[in-house]
mmCIF file of C-alpha atoms and ligand atoms in Angstrom:
data_model
loop_
_atom_site.group_PDB
_atom_site.id
_atom_site.type_symbol
_atom_site.label_atom_id
_atom_site.label_comp_id
_atom_site.label_asym_id
_atom_site.label_seq_id
_atom_site.Cartn_x
_atom_site.Cartn_y
_atom_site.Cartn_z
ATOM 1 C CA UNK J 12 -0.019 -0.027 -0.034
ATOM 2 C CA UNK J 13 1.314 3.472 -0.904
ATOM 3 C CA UNK J 14 1.642 5.925 1.888
ATOM 4 C CA UNK J 15 1.706 8.772 -0.556
ATOM 5 C CA UNK J 16 -1.562 10.670 -1.048
ATOM 6 C CA UNK J 17 -2.694 11.045 -4.692
ATOM 7 C CA UNK J 18 -2.899 14.297 -6.470
ATOM 8 C CA UNK J 19 -5.510 16.665 -5.105
ATOM 9 C CA UNK J 20 -8.840 16.024 -6.619
ATOM 10 C CA UNK J 21 -10.764 19.296 -5.916
ATOM 11 C CA UNK J 22 -10.212 22.797 -4.636
ATOM 12 C CA UNK J 23 -11.633 22.588 -1.084
ATOM 13 C CA UNK J 24 -12.698 26.225 -0.960
ATOM 14 C CA UNK J 25 -13.087 27.352 -4.577
ATOM 15 C CA UNK J 26 -13.740 31.064 -4.121
ATOM 16 C CA UNK J 27 -17.029 32.481 -5.323
ATOM 17 C CA UNK J 28 -15.285 35.628 -6.612
ATOM 18 C CA UNK J 29 -12.184 35.297 -8.674
ATOM 19 C CA UNK J 30 -9.075 36.369 -6.725
ATOM 20 C CA UNK J 31 -6.575 39.120 -7.162
ATOM 21 C CA UNK J 32 -3.205 39.445 -5.571
ATOM 22 C CA UNK J 33 -0.929 42.431 -5.704
ATOM 23 C CA UNK J 34 1.196 44.481 -3.389
ATOM 24 C CA UNK J 35 3.945 46.945 -2.558
ATOM 25 C CA UNK J 36 7.345 46.686 -0.979
ATOM 26 C CA UNK J 37 7.888 48.946 2.099
ATOM 27 C CA UNK J 38 11.141 50.368 0.855
ATOM 28 C CA UNK J 39 9.745 53.866 1.535
ATOM 29 C CA UNK J 40 7.273 55.282 3.959
ATOM 30 C CA UNK J 41 4.576 55.835 1.333
ATOM 31 C CA UNK J 42 3.311 55.419 -2.213
ATOM 32 C CA UNK J 43 3.648 57.695 -5.193
ATOM 33 C CA UNK J 44 1.747 58.693 -8.308
ATOM 34 C CA UNK J 45 3.330 55.842 -10.269
ATOM 35 C CA UNK J 46 1.657 53.363 -7.913
ATOM 36 C CA UNK J 47 -1.550 55.191 -8.280
ATOM 37 C CA UNK J 48 -1.783 55.134 -12.098
ATOM 38 C CA UNK J 49 0.038 51.788 -12.347
ATOM 39 C CA UNK J 50 -1.848 49.695 -9.868
ATOM 40 C CA UNK J 51 -3.863 51.394 -7.125
ATOM 41 C CA UNK J 52 -6.553 52.669 -9.570
ATOM 42 C CA UNK J 53 -7.146 49.147 -10.734
ATOM 43 C CA UNK J 54 -7.208 47.848 -7.191
ATOM 44 C CA UNK J 55 -9.881 50.470 -6.259
ATOM 45 C CA UNK J 56 -11.916 49.607 -9.355
ATOM 46 C CA UNK J 57 -11.736 45.877 -8.880
ATOM 47 C CA UNK J 58 -12.115 45.478 -5.106
ATOM 48 C CA UNK J 59 -15.862 45.023 -5.323
ATOM 49 C CA UNK J 60 -15.819 42.456 -8.180
ATOM 50 C CA UNK J 61 -12.921 40.348 -6.957
ATOM 51 C CA UNK J 62 -11.718 38.676 -3.787
ATOM 52 C CA UNK J 63 -8.667 40.908 -3.304
ATOM 53 C CA UNK J 64 -5.416 40.238 -1.458
ATOM 54 C CA UNK J 65 -3.053 43.174 -1.070
ATOM 55 C CA UNK J 66 0.364 42.193 0.126
ATOM 56 C CA UNK J 67 3.015 44.287 1.964
ATOM 57 C CA UNK J 68 6.295 42.688 0.913
ATOM 58 C CA UNK J 69 8.128 43.521 4.099
ATOM 59 C CA UNK J 70 10.480 40.534 3.902
ATOM 60 C CA UNK J 71 11.440 41.698 0.382
ATOM 61 C CA UNK J 72 12.211 45.171 1.708
ATOM 62 C CA UNK J 73 15.207 43.673 3.505
ATOM 63 C CA UNK J 74 16.780 42.915 0.031
ATOM 64 C CA UNK J 75 17.951 46.518 0.111
ATOM 65 C CA UNK J 76 17.363 47.529 3.726
ATOM 66 C CA UNK J 77 18.679 44.634 5.736
ATOM 67 C CA UNK J 78 20.457 46.905 8.224
ATOM 68 C CA UNK J 79 17.318 49.096 8.829
ATOM 69 C CA UNK J 80 14.577 47.023 10.555
ATOM 70 C CA UNK J 81 13.042 50.030 12.267
ATOM 71 C CA UNK J 82 12.645 51.732 8.957
ATOM 72 C CA UNK J 83 11.102 48.694 7.243
ATOM 73 C CA UNK J 84 8.589 48.546 10.130
ATOM 74 C CA UNK J 85 7.768 52.291 9.919
ATOM 75 C CA UNK J 86 7.421 51.938 6.157
ATOM 76 C CA UNK J 87 5.150 48.988 6.507
ATOM 77 C CA UNK J 88 2.810 51.098 8.716
ATOM 78 C CA UNK J 89 3.106 54.030 6.286
ATOM 79 C CA UNK J 90 2.063 51.841 3.337
ATOM 80 C CA UNK J 91 -1.028 50.522 5.117
ATOM 81 C CA UNK J 92 -1.949 54.157 5.940
ATOM 82 C CA UNK J 93 -1.595 55.020 2.294
ATOM 83 C CA UNK J 94 -3.761 52.124 1.229
ATOM 84 C CA UNK J 95 -6.479 53.207 3.703
ATOM 85 C CA UNK J 96 -6.138 56.825 2.626
ATOM 86 C CA UNK J 97 -6.433 55.889 -1.075
ATOM 87 C CA UNK J 98 -9.603 54.005 -0.331
ATOM 88 C CA UNK J 99 -8.544 50.285 -0.275
ATOM 89 C CA UNK J 100 -11.044 48.859 2.140
ATOM 90 C CA UNK J 101 -10.045 46.166 4.612
ATOM 91 C CA UNK J 102 -13.666 45.157 4.966
ATOM 92 C CA UNK J 103 -13.789 44.209 1.295
ATOM 93 C CA UNK J 104 -10.176 43.078 0.764
ATOM 94 C CA UNK J 105 -7.516 41.267 2.746
ATOM 95 C CA UNK J 106 -4.361 43.054 3.657
ATOM 96 C CA UNK J 107 -1.532 40.592 3.889
ATOM 97 C CA UNK J 108 1.680 41.073 5.823
ATOM 98 C CA UNK J 109 4.252 38.855 4.090
ATOM 99 C CA UNK J 110 6.380 38.163 7.198
ATOM 100 C CA UNK J 111 3.452 36.691 9.036
ATOM 101 C CA UNK J 112 2.391 34.214 6.443
ATOM 102 C CA UNK J 113 4.809 31.316 6.788
ATOM 103 C CA UNK J 114 3.435 29.391 3.843
ATOM 104 C CA UNK J 115 4.866 32.079 1.539
ATOM 105 C CA UNK J 116 8.413 31.364 2.685
ATOM 106 C CA UNK J 117 7.853 27.627 2.350
ATOM 107 C CA UNK J 118 6.417 28.001 -1.177
ATOM 108 C CA UNK J 119 9.365 30.192 -2.072
ATOM 109 C CA UNK J 120 11.803 27.307 -1.368
ATOM 110 C CA UNK J 121 9.598 24.716 -3.215
ATOM 111 C CA UNK J 122 9.186 26.960 -6.289
ATOM 112 C CA UNK J 123 12.940 27.743 -6.395
ATOM 113 C CA UNK J 124 13.351 24.124 -7.616
ATOM 114 C CA UNK J 125 11.153 24.804 -10.613
ATOM 115 C CA UNK J 126 13.063 27.856 -11.835
ATOM 116 C CA UNK J 127 16.425 27.546 -13.727
ATOM 117 C CA UNK J 128 19.006 29.641 -11.848
ATOM 118 C CA UNK J 129 20.195 31.387 -14.995
ATOM 119 C CA UNK J 130 16.650 32.263 -16.012
ATOM 120 C CA UNK J 131 16.137 34.110 -12.679
ATOM 121 C CA UNK J 132 19.451 35.925 -13.062
ATOM 122 C CA UNK J 133 18.454 36.969 -16.574
ATOM 123 C CA UNK J 134 15.110 38.457 -15.368
ATOM 124 C CA UNK J 135 15.127 41.990 -16.963
ATOM 125 C CA UNK J 136 13.342 43.537 -14.005
ATOM 126 C CA UNK J 137 16.001 42.399 -11.637
ATOM 127 C CA UNK J 138 18.709 43.587 -13.986
ATOM 128 C CA UNK J 139 17.164 47.047 -14.299
ATOM 129 C CA UNK J 140 16.796 47.236 -10.517
ATOM 130 C CA UNK J 141 20.460 46.264 -9.984
ATOM 131 C CA UNK J 142 21.440 49.085 -12.377
ATOM 132 C CA UNK J 143 19.034 51.800 -11.222
ATOM 133 C CA UNK J 144 19.586 51.185 -7.509
ATOM 134 C CA UNK J 145 23.313 51.021 -7.978
ATOM 135 C CA UNK J 146 23.621 47.582 -6.401
ATOM 136 C CA UNK J 147 26.695 46.684 -8.332
ATOM 137 C CA UNK J 148 27.800 43.177 -7.630
ATOM 138 C CA UNK J 149 27.371 43.459 -3.822
ATOM 139 C CA UNK J 150 23.699 42.615 -3.625
ATOM 140 C CA UNK J 151 22.681 39.770 -1.247
ATOM 141 C CA UNK J 152 21.719 36.347 -2.328
ATOM 142 C CA UNK J 153 18.247 37.371 -1.117
ATOM 143 C CA UNK J 154 17.977 40.081 -3.779
ATOM 144 C CA UNK J 155 17.413 37.668 -6.804
ATOM 145 C CA UNK J 156 15.516 35.375 -4.452
ATOM 146 C CA UNK J 157 12.856 37.977 -4.064
ATOM 147 C CA UNK J 158 11.858 37.298 -7.697
ATOM 148 C CA UNK J 159 11.221 33.631 -6.802
ATOM 149 C CA UNK J 160 9.600 34.782 -3.574
ATOM 150 C CA UNK J 161 7.134 36.928 -5.599
ATOM 151 C CA UNK J 162 5.916 33.785 -7.353
ATOM 152 C CA UNK J 163 5.088 32.442 -3.995
ATOM 153 C CA UNK J 164 3.458 35.722 -2.852
ATOM 154 C CA UNK J 165 1.190 35.476 -5.848
ATOM 155 C CA UNK J 166 0.486 31.720 -6.057
ATOM 156 C CA UNK J 167 -0.159 31.392 -2.320
ATOM 157 C CA UNK J 168 -3.435 33.068 -2.989
ATOM 158 C CA UNK J 169 -4.184 31.273 -6.283
ATOM 159 C CA UNK J 170 -5.339 34.499 -8.006
ATOM 160 C CA UNK J 171 -6.426 34.952 -11.629
ATOM 161 C CA UNK J 172 -5.332 38.567 -11.974
ATOM 162 C CA UNK J 173 -2.359 40.518 -10.683
ATOM 163 C CA UNK J 174 -2.742 44.402 -11.193
ATOM 164 C CA UNK J 175 0.702 45.821 -11.588
ATOM 165 C CA UNK J 176 2.836 48.325 -13.474
ATOM 166 C CA UNK J 177 4.767 47.330 -16.589
ATOM 167 C CA UNK J 178 8.014 46.853 -14.667
ATOM 168 C CA UNK J 179 6.510 43.824 -12.996
ATOM 169 C CA UNK J 180 5.612 41.935 -16.293
ATOM 170 C CA UNK J 181 8.799 39.855 -16.234
ATOM 171 C CA UNK J 182 8.015 38.736 -12.686
ATOM 172 C CA UNK J 183 4.485 37.764 -13.580
ATOM 173 C CA UNK J 184 5.797 35.831 -16.486
ATOM 174 C CA UNK J 185 8.104 33.893 -14.184
ATOM 175 C CA UNK J 186 5.209 33.281 -11.934
ATOM 176 C CA UNK J 187 3.102 31.942 -14.798
ATOM 177 C CA UNK J 188 6.036 29.607 -15.674
ATOM 178 C CA UNK J 189 6.091 28.220 -12.215
ATOM 179 C CA UNK J 190 2.332 27.615 -12.144
ATOM 180 C CA UNK J 191 2.479 25.835 -15.537
ATOM 181 C CA UNK J 192 5.428 23.699 -14.566
ATOM 182 C CA UNK J 193 4.014 22.764 -11.244
ATOM 183 C CA UNK J 194 0.656 21.759 -12.686
ATOM 184 C CA UNK J 195 2.291 19.712 -15.358
ATOM 185 C CA UNK J 196 4.915 18.151 -13.058
ATOM 186 C CA UNK J 197 2.708 17.343 -10.070
ATOM 187 C CA UNK J 198 -0.839 17.522 -11.072
ATOM 188 C CA UNK J 199 -0.829 15.574 -14.360
ATOM 189 C CA UNK J 200 -1.887 18.430 -16.469
ATOM 190 C CA UNK J 201 -0.887 17.832 -20.131
ATOM 191 C CA UNK J 202 1.688 20.023 -21.908
ATOM 192 C CA UNK J 203 -0.803 21.122 -24.487
ATOM 193 C CA UNK J 204 -3.508 22.330 -22.028
ATOM 194 C CA UNK J 205 -3.870 26.133 -22.491
ATOM 195 C CA UNK J 206 -2.842 28.185 -19.427
ATOM 196 C CA UNK J 207 -6.382 29.499 -18.795
ATOM 197 C CA UNK J 208 -7.664 25.919 -18.472
ATOM 198 C CA UNK J 209 -5.065 24.688 -16.068
ATOM 199 C CA UNK J 210 -7.090 25.111 -12.937
ATOM 200 C CA UNK J 211 -9.704 22.688 -14.098
ATOM 201 C CA UNK J 212 -7.823 20.467 -16.442
ATOM 202 C CA UNK J 213 -5.786 17.353 -15.860
ATOM 203 C CA UNK J 214 -6.059 13.610 -15.969
ATOM 204 C CA UNK J 215 -9.507 12.337 -14.915
ATOM 205 C CA UNK J 216 -9.952 12.998 -11.269
ATOM 206 C CA UNK J 217 -6.968 15.269 -10.984
ATOM 207 C CA UNK J 218 -6.825 18.987 -11.247
ATOM 208 C CA UNK J 219 -4.093 21.680 -11.612
ATOM 209 C CA UNK J 220 -3.469 23.327 -8.296
ATOM 210 C CA UNK J 221 -2.748 26.740 -9.648
ATOM 211 C CA UNK J 222 -4.700 29.023 -11.941
ATOM 212 C CA UNK J 223 -2.075 30.617 -14.246
ATOM 213 C CA UNK J 224 -2.442 34.299 -13.275
ATOM 214 C CA UNK J 225 -2.391 37.153 -15.708
ATOM 215 C CA UNK J 226 -0.895 40.667 -15.231
ATOM 216 C CA UNK J 227 -3.323 43.533 -15.410
ATOM 217 C CA UNK J 228 -1.337 46.597 -16.364
ATOM 218 C CA UNK J 229 -2.590 49.993 -15.196
ATOM 219 C CA UNK J 230 -3.890 53.016 -17.133
ATOM 220 C CA UNK J 231 -0.258 54.292 -17.282
ATOM 221 C CA UNK J 232 1.981 51.293 -17.611
ATOM 222 C CA UNK J 233 5.139 53.105 -16.555
ATOM 223 C CA UNK J 234 4.995 56.543 -15.132
ATOM 224 C CA UNK J 235 8.317 58.245 -15.647
ATOM 225 C CA UNK J 236 9.978 59.894 -12.671
ATOM 226 C CA UNK J 237 10.755 63.615 -12.195
ATOM 227 C CA UNK J 238 14.251 62.867 -13.509
ATOM 228 C CA UNK J 239 12.649 62.073 -16.875
ATOM 229 C CA UNK J 240 14.788 58.943 -17.203
ATOM 230 C CA UNK J 241 13.877 56.223 -14.765
ATOM 231 C CA UNK J 242 10.429 55.070 -13.795
ATOM 232 C CA UNK J 243 9.012 56.933 -10.856
ATOM 233 C CA UNK J 244 10.199 54.880 -7.922
ATOM 234 C CA UNK J 245 10.138 54.980 -4.120
ATOM 235 C CA UNK J 246 13.911 54.343 -3.934
ATOM 236 C CA UNK J 247 15.167 56.676 -6.564
ATOM 237 C CA UNK J 248 14.241 60.168 -5.178
ATOM 238 C CA UNK J 249 12.273 60.985 -8.317
ATOM 239 C CA UNK J 250 8.677 60.565 -6.973
ATOM 240 C CA UNK J 251 5.651 62.696 -6.090
ATOM 241 C CA UNK J 252 4.247 61.029 -3.054
ATOM 242 C CA UNK J 253 0.521 60.649 -2.301
ATOM 243 C CA UNK J 254 1.101 62.493 1.015
ATOM 244 C CA UNK J 255 3.329 65.327 -0.335
ATOM 245 C CA UNK J 256 1.998 68.800 0.665
ATOM 246 C CA UNK J 257 0.336 70.964 -1.936
ATOM 247 C CA UNK J 258 3.425 73.191 -2.035
ATOM 248 C CA UNK J 259 5.771 70.207 -2.371
ATOM 249 C CA UNK J 260 3.762 69.017 -5.280
ATOM 250 C CA UNK J 261 4.064 72.436 -7.027
ATOM 251 C CA UNK J 262 7.847 72.584 -6.212
ATOM 252 C CA UNK J 263 8.494 69.119 -7.627
ATOM 253 C CA UNK J 264 6.412 69.855 -10.794
ATOM 254 C CA UNK J 265 8.279 73.178 -11.237
ATOM 255 C CA UNK J 266 11.633 71.303 -11.316
ATOM 256 C CA UNK J 267 10.630 69.303 -14.495
ATOM 257 C CA UNK J 268 13.072 70.189 -17.247
ATOM 258 C CA UNK J 269 11.289 70.850 -20.532
ATOM 259 C CA UNK J 270 14.470 71.543 -22.550
ATOM 260 C CA UNK J 271 12.721 74.264 -24.688
ATOM 261 C CA UNK J 272 14.842 77.097 -26.075
ATOM 262 C CA UNK J 273 11.997 79.612 -25.863
ATOM 263 C CA UNK J 274 8.283 79.837 -25.037
ATOM 264 C CA UNK J 275 7.388 79.141 -28.724
ATOM 265 C CA UNK J 276 9.757 76.209 -29.199
ATOM 266 C CA UNK J 277 8.177 72.768 -29.565
ATOM 267 C CA UNK J 278 8.410 70.234 -26.730
ATOM 268 C CA UNK J 279 9.694 66.685 -27.088
ATOM 269 C CA UNK J 280 6.503 64.552 -27.058
ATOM 270 C CA UNK J 281 8.388 62.164 -24.680
ATOM 271 C CA UNK J 282 9.173 64.928 -22.190
ATOM 272 C CA UNK J 283 8.160 64.209 -18.577
ATOM 273 C CA UNK J 284 5.792 67.216 -18.532
ATOM 274 C CA UNK J 285 3.956 65.911 -21.628
ATOM 275 C CA UNK J 286 3.692 62.390 -20.007
ATOM 276 C CA UNK J 287 2.269 64.014 -16.846
ATOM 277 C CA UNK J 288 -0.163 66.131 -18.851
ATOM 278 C CA UNK J 289 -1.419 62.942 -20.443
ATOM 279 C CA UNK J 290 -1.609 61.077 -17.141
ATOM 280 C CA UNK J 291 -3.255 63.686 -14.925
ATOM 281 C CA UNK J 292 -5.203 66.312 -17.032
ATOM 282 C CA UNK J 293 -8.519 65.580 -18.549
ATOM 283 C CA UNK J 294 -8.229 64.190 -22.076
ATOM 284 C CA UNK J 295 -9.428 67.149 -24.080
ATOM 285 C CA UNK J 296 -7.430 69.621 -22.081
ATOM 286 C CA UNK J 297 -4.328 67.491 -22.520
ATOM 287 C CA UNK J 298 -4.817 67.359 -26.315
ATOM 288 C CA UNK J 299 -5.258 71.096 -26.473
ATOM 289 C CA UNK J 300 -2.114 71.913 -24.574
ATOM 290 C CA UNK J 301 -0.094 69.410 -26.646
ATOM 291 C CA UNK J 302 -1.515 70.993 -29.842
ATOM 292 C CA UNK J 303 -0.509 74.434 -28.557
ATOM 293 C CA UNK J 304 3.091 73.237 -27.937
ATOM 294 C CA UNK J 305 3.235 71.618 -31.428
ATOM 295 C CA UNK J 306 1.867 74.712 -33.325
ATOM 296 C CA UNK J 307 4.601 77.103 -32.191
ATOM 297 C CA UNK J 308 2.014 79.186 -30.314
ATOM 298 C CA UNK J 309 3.474 80.912 -27.220
ATOM 299 C CA UNK J 310 3.095 78.491 -24.268
ATOM 300 C CA UNK J 311 4.469 79.367 -20.845
ATOM 301 C CA UNK J 312 5.770 76.204 -19.128
ATOM 302 C CA UNK J 313 5.128 77.833 -15.783
ATOM 303 C CA UNK J 314 1.378 78.151 -16.480
ATOM 304 C CA UNK J 315 1.229 74.551 -17.678
ATOM 305 C CA UNK J 316 3.064 73.405 -14.601
ATOM 306 C CA UNK J 317 0.730 75.278 -12.350
ATOM 307 C CA UNK J 318 -2.299 73.696 -14.046
ATOM 308 C CA UNK J 319 -0.695 70.261 -13.731
ATOM 309 C CA UNK J 320 0.160 70.667 -10.085
ATOM 310 C CA UNK J 321 -3.352 71.809 -9.362
ATOM 311 C CA UNK J 322 -4.741 68.725 -11.129
ATOM 312 C CA UNK J 323 -2.402 66.417 -9.227
ATOM 313 C CA UNK J 324 -3.333 68.132 -5.967
ATOM 314 C CA UNK J 325 -6.978 67.701 -6.745
ATOM 315 C CA UNK J 326 -6.417 63.964 -7.088
ATOM 316 C CA UNK J 327 -4.337 63.473 -3.957
ATOM 317 C CA UNK J 328 -5.938 66.126 -1.650
ATOM 318 C CA UNK J 329 -8.691 63.752 -0.336
ATOM 319 C CA UNK J 330 -6.096 61.042 0.166
ATOM 320 C CA UNK J 331 -3.747 63.425 1.975
ATOM 321 C CA UNK J 332 -6.590 64.522 4.295
ATOM 322 C CA UNK J 333 -7.580 60.952 5.195
ATOM 323 C CA UNK J 334 -3.912 60.070 5.734
ATOM 324 C CA UNK J 335 -3.394 63.007 8.084
ATOM 325 C CA UNK J 336 -6.236 61.667 10.235
ATOM 326 C CA UNK J 337 -4.316 58.306 10.460
ATOM 327 C CA UNK J 338 -1.330 60.148 11.926
ATOM 328 C CA UNK J 339 -2.511 59.683 15.459
ATOM 329 C CA UNK J 340 -2.388 57.003 18.131
ATOM 330 C CA UNK J 341 -5.919 55.862 17.050
ATOM 331 C CA UNK J 342 -4.701 55.788 13.477
ATOM 332 C CA UNK J 343 -1.703 53.585 14.409
ATOM 333 C CA UNK J 344 -3.969 51.274 16.449
ATOM 334 C CA UNK J 345 -6.283 50.927 13.443
ATOM 335 C CA UNK J 346 -3.411 49.975 11.163
ATOM 336 C CA UNK J 347 -2.132 47.348 13.581
ATOM 337 C CA UNK J 348 -5.684 45.995 13.915
ATOM 338 C CA UNK J 349 -6.173 45.847 10.108
ATOM 339 C CA UNK J 350 -2.819 44.016 9.719
ATOM 340 C CA UNK J 351 -3.615 41.443 12.474
ATOM 341 C CA UNK J 352 -7.055 40.774 10.928
ATOM 342 C CA UNK J 353 -5.572 40.469 7.426
ATOM 343 C CA UNK J 354 -2.850 38.078 8.695
ATOM 344 C CA UNK J 355 -5.542 35.704 10.036
ATOM 345 C CA UNK J 356 -7.573 35.720 6.873
ATOM 346 C CA UNK J 357 -4.494 35.447 4.593
ATOM 347 C CA UNK J 358 -3.140 32.450 6.519
ATOM 348 C CA UNK J 359 -6.315 30.511 5.999
ATOM 349 C CA UNK J 360 -5.953 30.659 2.238
ATOM 350 C CA UNK J 361 -2.095 30.437 2.148
ATOM 351 C CA UNK J 362 -2.142 27.356 4.415
ATOM 352 C CA UNK J 363 -4.752 25.730 2.245
ATOM 353 C CA UNK J 364 -2.542 26.365 -0.806
ATOM 354 C CA UNK J 365 0.515 25.039 0.955
ATOM 355 C CA UNK J 366 -1.301 21.817 1.876
ATOM 356 C CA UNK J 367 -2.484 21.268 -1.698
ATOM 357 C CA UNK J 368 1.076 21.992 -2.923
ATOM 358 C CA UNK J 369 2.633 19.516 -0.436
ATOM 359 C CA UNK J 370 0.063 16.874 -1.269
ATOM 360 C CA UNK J 371 0.741 17.297 -4.937
ATOM 361 C CA UNK J 372 4.501 17.013 -4.318
ATOM 362 C CA UNK J 373 3.950 13.996 -2.049
ATOM 363 C CA UNK J 374 5.666 15.695 0.937
ATOM 364 C CA UNK J 375 2.631 16.057 3.198
ATOM 365 C CA UNK J 376 2.510 13.781 6.230
ATOM 366 C CA UNK J 377 -0.121 15.378 8.448
ATOM 367 C CA UNK J 378 -1.967 18.647 8.414
ATOM 368 C CA UNK J 379 -0.709 21.409 10.663
ATOM 369 C CA UNK J 380 -2.678 24.277 12.184
ATOM 370 C CA UNK J 381 -1.369 27.767 12.760
ATOM 371 C CA UNK J 382 -2.646 29.556 15.861
ATOM 372 C CA UNK J 383 -3.288 33.345 15.908
ATOM 373 C CA UNK J 384 -4.683 34.281 19.254
ATOM 374 C CA UNK J 385 -6.793 37.413 19.730
HETATM 375 P P1 ATP K 402 11.159 50.236 -5.283
HETATM 376 O O1 ATP K 402 11.912 51.397 -5.753
HETATM 377 O O2 ATP K 402 11.425 49.924 -3.866
HETATM 378 O O3 ATP K 402 11.244 49.058 -6.247
HETATM 379 P P2 ATP K 402 8.641 51.065 -6.505
HETATM 380 O O4 ATP K 402 8.400 52.505 -6.474
HETATM 381 O O5 ATP K 402 9.184 50.375 -7.702
HETATM 382 O O6 ATP K 402 9.607 50.744 -5.299
HETATM 383 P P3 ATP K 402 7.104 48.718 -5.837
HETATM 384 O O7 ATP K 402 6.720 48.528 -4.441
HETATM 385 O O8 ATP K 402 8.276 47.981 -6.344
HETATM 386 O O9 ATP K 402 7.407 50.225 -5.994
HETATM 387 O O10 ATP K 402 5.849 48.548 -6.843
HETATM 388 C C1 ATP K 402 4.555 48.429 -6.438
HETATM 389 C C2 ATP K 402 3.561 48.404 -7.558
HETATM 390 O O11 ATP K 402 3.497 49.684 -8.243
HETATM 391 C C3 ATP K 402 4.024 47.424 -8.706
HETATM 392 O O12 ATP K 402 2.823 46.913 -9.251
HETATM 393 C C4 ATP K 402 4.672 48.330 -9.701
HETATM 394 O O13 ATP K 402 4.616 47.809 -11.018
HETATM 395 C C5 ATP K 402 3.840 49.612 -9.609
HETATM 396 N N1 ATP K 402 4.650 50.714 -9.963
HETATM 397 C C6 ATP K 402 5.695 51.210 -9.271
HETATM 398 N N2 ATP K 402 6.233 52.267 -9.899
HETATM 399 C C7 ATP K 402 5.515 52.495 -10.995
HETATM 400 C C8 ATP K 402 5.533 53.471 -12.041
HETATM 401 N N3 ATP K 402 6.440 54.427 -12.067
HETATM 402 N N4 ATP K 402 4.590 53.489 -13.083
HETATM 403 C C9 ATP K 402 3.560 52.452 -13.000
HETATM 404 N N5 ATP K 402 3.537 51.514 -12.070
HETATM 405 C C10 ATP K 402 4.464 51.503 -11.095
HETATM 406 MG MG1 MG K 403 9.881 48.261 -7.700
#
């Protein structure tokens, strides 16, 4: 008699609503406009329709901040405040703190076996980050590991969609590779079964553990930073943050270099100012300003920048006000409570995924229970 359990035959708690997983790394105390147009807008729009899991990748923050644990903790709290201020609703969605979901770490190790080392090291997002963050060749072993870990962050929740900015596409592709390979290797799903059918396909009686998730890229796939070169990023000092004061927004916008010789010279259509006009001014107004720039009509950059800063301030003002309210002992207590509640809910799903994974890999010898008192 075999002591090994067979492949899992059903999803014990198939969700009623399809799931979403996405998240942010607490490498900075808060979020910026790139996050808003790249991912947060989609999260807000989809949180009623989908069963959403929003992850704070606090373990991954240690890839570049290993010597700053207090900072990572403060940033974690800051990100949750931003989420609440933007309108992510912990009553509708689950906030997941990576460090408190052990199944994610375990899945990371298991998935690492399914990814060729050289493929991970060739991941273009990692390469760009190594360059733009000036990591040289001194980055930790954990740095490339985070790309494998991100596959576990995602697959632990078996989502169908992952709303992210364009920079994350390579990571989602790796995650899809892991899901496909896992289902084929351990769940008897045939090589020719299309990705979208994996979750229900397989040999009779068997089923693929993982839906193969798709990236959902935001309205602006890659918002350029104030430097006009890199993407807007928390770590690169080129961001307008969602909690910046009205004056700071104006100051930052004023610093954008337009490179025009005079007020009647044309502007490079790829210039940062033009990209922001497209991203933050109403469509018709944006088209009119661009036409004025192109026609050689006199356009004062200062006026355009003032209009742009006002439009950005109008978007972030309600968020800023809600965030200010969270800067209080009650606000901190609310954040901790939201995290603790999310951790409990997240662990139910992630433990279920881990159990299914271990069964499929024939390494499960008895179910375990995590205990989260309070
Ligand atoms: P870090 O510099 O630490 O990598 P980051 O600013 O890139 O920080 P992340 O936490 O890595 O932020 O990204 C969170 C989410 O926001 C991801 O889905 C990412 O694709 C998206 N995002 C980040 N920056 C931008 C941007 N400039 N334009 C569009 N989407 C973005
Ligand atoms: Mg990033």
